[in-house]
Every structure is written in structure tokens, then in C-alpha cells.
Amino acid sequence: MAKRSANGSGQAPRRTDSLSRELIIQTATEILDDGGESALTLRALTIRLKTGYGAIYHHVTDKGDLLAAATDDIIANVLSRTVTDGGPRETLRRLALGLFDAIDAHPWVGAQLSRQPWRPALLDFYESVGRLLDALAVPEKARFDAAGTLVNYVLGVAVQNAANARYLSSQDTNRETFLNGAAAQWAHLDPGTYPFVHASITQLREHDDREQFLAGIDIFLTGIAALRETRDTWVR
Amino acid sequence: MAKRSANGSGQAPRRTDSLSRELIIQTATEILDDGGESALTLRALTIRLKTGYGAIYHHVTDKGDLLAAATDDIIANVLSRTVTDGGPRETLRRLALGLFDAIDAHPWVGAQLSRQPWRPALLDFYESVGRLLDALAVPEKARFDAAGTLVNYVLGVAVQNAANARYLSSQDTNRETFLNGAAAQWAHLDPGTYPFVHASITQLREHDDREQFLAGIDIFLTGIAALRETRDTWVR
DNA sequence: ACCTGAACACCGTTCAAGT
DNA sequence: ACCTGAACACCGTTCAAGT
């Protein structure tokens, strides 16, 4: 974020530091953060990096490779930053919230996860979840399904988040006017056939995405707690 | 599915029945089911429909409009077919499984949902979920978050499903060899840093996607049950 | 009103040619 | 080894022209 020195006038114009995979990925991330997924074109990259197409393809296989690598970086950062000194339940919430915040800050990560959900970075997340479930005394046989369920839930929220961000930037509005518009649409529906949607209008306007995400995590954790193994009494 | 009569030799060659939005959407669905998302190009549509680009754009706004309409059809079909005569818990499971099966049969629906999660068809699903949560005695204040959580979970599974299908068709392999490959990759990881992943290899190979999805639904339902309102005793 | 299809703008990617 | 940029194949979309 704080590095925009390359544009300055101090450096020698000819001998810029040579291209590298890291620089390309970092620049791609900047473009994605600035203008969203649609802003990342190979042409935009060549301009920003003051280079040609071939130079980029020399360090990167594909546009897909580029997107995947940028996403891996973001996710790996989340995992390494997460504080894990609390209890397993608290750590699980922190991990999930860390992912949520990262995807909120970089919505294109959500879209990318929907394309390639099983990148190594997400495998690390999966590993952490599994171990925490062990600490929560979830029996081994149930851990696989439980971990998958949590990952799928996080993935679903990521997708929602990305879709919302895409919509907001395409319509060039903010969250509040978007929710007001959605609420207005919901209000137009027939209350007889859509009683629940109607009853939800106020909450739609006032809800906090982050808190709703956490409420979902708690629902799953409560459900998972019911799978808890009674390590004392052996049940056949 | 059973309508492929237009190819026959009986009809007069000149005066085919004129184009319609429904026919276009139906044909697009066929192309998507046959060849996946990447197979649906405007050109492929013109060929299959024996028409020009303008003719299609006369009935359809966009390629996005087309994809959205095709997805709406599939989802609306799921909801209308779901048997709702059981208890609320059973009905919820049936609804969720109906969506799962539909996305399994038409993986492109999963990808489309990740692009536009709030289409009218999904709002109907949301409405159904909300009402069933009411029947399950989830208090009104918690229903909004709970319904959103379930929708997000289903969305996450949909995305996974679509990604898997895309990968399978791109690699031209089947589920079993895919899982074997993934299991082999997992086996290569260091068991010290990835104990949970290692312990999951067998289950990865043997698991049933549909059952794992249902296990997640059950975790959710158990978690929801803890929110249950005690309608007899009034708690302030 | 409905349809045709050449043309346009814009992608990702390649590759002969340079240094 | 690393880079350049014209060229290619292929998108979605438009629009003057037909019926």
C-alpha cells in the first residue's frame, strides 16, 4: 500500500529493477484492489509494469496462475497473522473472521476461491480447522465432514461478499443505498407469499455482515459441539 | 430432455417455428449441460438455433441475462418439485438436497449462483427456509441470520461442486481418479505439519459428496435447535 | 416485428525478433 | 536469460440492411 515510489522522479529511468514473479503478482494485486477483477488485464499489467506481454509470460504461466498466486498470498497472510493463543473455539472464530476480513478487503479473492477452492493456502486453513475440531473433542470420524462443512460455509460467504462488492462497484453505489434498494424490492413482494422476506426487511437494512457471518460460525460450532465425543464413557 | 424433435426430417425446412426467449434459454441450457460453461458462446447458440446474432439479442438482453434465466428455471423447478408434506426438519433437508442434486446435475448453475446469488429464484428458497425455521421454533430475531447462514452454506457447496465438475471435465477424468490424485497429493505433504489432512486421506477417497452435504445440513440443524424458543415459558 | 451477418472493440496468448 | 510488440484466435455485442 505504501509503496508507490517507482513513479517518482528520483530513480534512473533506464535501469529499473528487473521484472520478477513477485513484482508481477504484487502489481496484479494492486490492480485488483483498485479496480476489481475486470481491471486486471494483461494489457493493464504491461502498462503498469512498463513492459511487454512476453516479459510477463516469462515469469508467469497464465492469467490463472497469476490470480491463483495473488490469492494464495492473501490467504497465507491471514493464516500466519491469526492469533492462536486462545481456546480452540476462540481460535476457530478468529481464523474464520480473519478470512472474512481479508475477503472483504480483497473481494476478488472470493471470486477466485470460487474458481479454485482447493489451493494449498486453503488446505492450510482446512488443516487448522481439523486440528481445532480435534481440540474441541469432535470424534475423528465426524471431523472430516465437520471441517468440510465449515470450509464450505466460509466459501459461501466469500462468494456472497465478492458478488456484493462486484455489484456495488458496477453500480457505483455504497452499501447503504444498495441495501435500501434491496429492501425496497423486498417490500414490493406480496406479503402473503413472502411473509418471511417481508419480516426480514428491517434486519436486512440494519444487519452487520461481519456479525451475521459470526452468527453462522456459532451455529455451526454449536452443531459441531453436539458431535462431541465423550472420552470418559465409552459408547459402543 | 425428451425434446429433440426439431432435428428430424419431417418438418418443412423453411418455416420452422420462430425464435422465442424460451427456446433460446432451453437451447442454452442444453449447450451448458453438454459442454459446460465454456461451451456456451453466442456463436454456438447461433449455429444450434440456425439463426444470427441479432435474432438472439432481440429476445435476450445479454449473455448474463441468458445465464441468469437458465439458472432461474433450474432452481424454480427444484423448489416446485420438493415434497413439503413432512415435518419442517425433513422438508428443509429435502429442499437442500433438491438444490444439491440440481447443481450436481447442472454444475454451471453453481458457478452462476456465485456470480448472482440473489436472483428471485433463490429468494424463494430463502423464503421457504425462513418459514421452516419458524416452524422449528427459531425465534424471530435469530431467523434472519440462520436463514442467511444456511443459504451461504448451500452456496459454498454449490461453488465446490461447480469447481469440481469444471476440473473433471477439463482434465477429462472421472471422480475416482480425481480423488485418487488428490489423495496422492495429500499423502505427499509432511505428516508433521499436516496431521489432520493426512488423517483424512481415507475419508477423502471414500466419502460421498451428497452425504457430506447432508451431514453439514444436520450440523446446521443441530446448531439451530439450540436457538429454539421456549414458547411455553416466557423469558424476558 | 423479426432476423441476417459483417464489423467492431477487446480479451488472453504466442512467437519471431531483438538485447 | 530476459524482454518487445505485432499478430492471432476468439470472445460478446452492435447495427445497417434486409424481409
Short mmCIF file of C-alpha atoms in Angstrom, two decimals, chain A residues 97-175:
data_model
loop_
_atom_site.label_atom_id
_atom_site.label_comp_id
_atom_site.label_asym_id
_atom_site.label_seq_id
_atom_site.Cartn_x
_atom_site.Cartn_y
_atom_site.Cartn_z
CA LEU A 97 -13.03 -13.80 10.89
CA GLY A 98 -9.55 -13.34 9.50
CA LEU A 99 -10.64 -14.92 6.24
CA PHE A 100 -13.82 -12.88 6.22
CA ASP A 101 -11.94 -9.62 6.70
CA ALA A 102 -9.38 -10.49 4.06
CA ILE A 103 -12.04 -11.30 1.51
CA ASP A 104 -13.90 -8.17 2.49
CA ALA A 105 -10.77 -6.13 1.83
CA HIS A 106 -9.98 -8.01 -1.40
CA PRO A 107 -13.31 -9.17 -2.84
CA TRP A 108 -11.64 -10.65 -5.91
CA VAL A 109 -10.20 -13.28 -3.57
CA GLY A 110 -13.73 -14.51 -3.01
CA ALA A 111 -14.33 -14.88 -6.72
CA GLN A 112 -11.03 -16.63 -7.18
CA LEU A 113 -11.78 -19.10 -4.39
CA SER A 114 -14.98 -19.97 -6.18
CA ARG A 115 -12.92 -20.89 -9.22
CA GLN A 116 -10.19 -22.82 -7.46
CA PRO A 117 -11.31 -23.75 -3.95
CA TRP A 118 -8.56 -26.25 -3.25
CA ARG A 119 -5.41 -24.26 -3.48
CA PRO A 120 -2.63 -25.05 -0.99
CA ALA A 121 -3.43 -21.95 1.05
CA LEU A 122 -6.95 -23.16 1.73
CA LEU A 123 -5.56 -26.56 2.60
CA ASP A 124 -3.67 -24.89 5.42
CA PHE A 125 -6.94 -23.41 6.61
CA TYR A 126 -8.52 -26.84 6.41
CA GLU A 127 -5.68 -28.32 8.42
CA SER A 128 -6.06 -25.70 11.13
CA VAL A 129 -9.80 -26.27 11.30
CA GLY A 130 -9.35 -30.01 11.60
CA ARG A 131 -6.89 -29.71 14.43
CA LEU A 132 -9.11 -27.27 16.29
CA LEU A 133 -12.02 -29.65 15.92
CA ASP A 134 -9.85 -32.29 17.47
CA ALA A 135 -9.19 -29.93 20.37
CA LEU A 136 -12.96 -29.46 20.62
CA ALA A 137 -13.28 -33.21 21.11
CA VAL A 138 -15.05 -33.85 17.83
CA PRO A 139 -14.61 -37.56 17.15
CA GLU A 140 -12.28 -38.45 14.35
CA LYS A 141 -14.95 -39.89 12.12
CA ALA A 142 -17.03 -36.71 12.27
CA ARG A 143 -14.12 -34.30 11.85
CA PHE A 144 -13.84 -34.74 8.11
CA ASP A 145 -17.45 -33.78 7.46
CA ALA A 146 -17.38 -31.01 10.07
CA ALA A 147 -14.25 -29.40 8.68
CA GLY A 148 -15.64 -29.60 5.16
CA THR A 149 -18.85 -28.00 6.32
CA LEU A 150 -17.05 -25.07 7.89
CA VAL A 151 -14.89 -24.55 4.83
CA ASN A 152 -17.94 -24.66 2.60
CA TYR A 153 -19.71 -22.12 4.75
CA VAL A 154 -16.76 -19.75 4.64
CA LEU A 155 -16.60 -20.28 0.91
CA GLY A 156 -20.28 -19.42 0.56
CA VAL A 157 -19.82 -16.20 2.47
CA ALA A 158 -16.77 -15.37 0.40
CA VAL A 159 -18.80 -15.76 -2.76
CA GLN A 160 -21.57 -13.57 -1.42
CA ASN A 161 -19.08 -10.96 -0.43
CA ALA A 162 -17.44 -10.95 -3.81
CA ALA A 163 -20.78 -10.73 -5.60
CA ASN A 164 -21.85 -7.82 -3.44
CA ALA A 165 -18.61 -5.95 -3.98
CA ARG A 166 -18.83 -6.52 -7.71
CA TYR A 167 -22.36 -5.23 -7.79
CA LEU A 168 -21.55 -2.18 -5.68
CA SER A 169 -18.63 -1.18 -7.85
CA SER A 170 -20.53 -1.79 -11.08
CA GLN A 171 -23.41 0.36 -9.90
CA ASP A 172 -21.01 2.79 -8.28
CA THR A 173 -23.02 2.98 -5.08
CA ASN A 174 -22.32 2.25 -1.44
CA ARG A 175 -23.62 -0.46 0.84
#
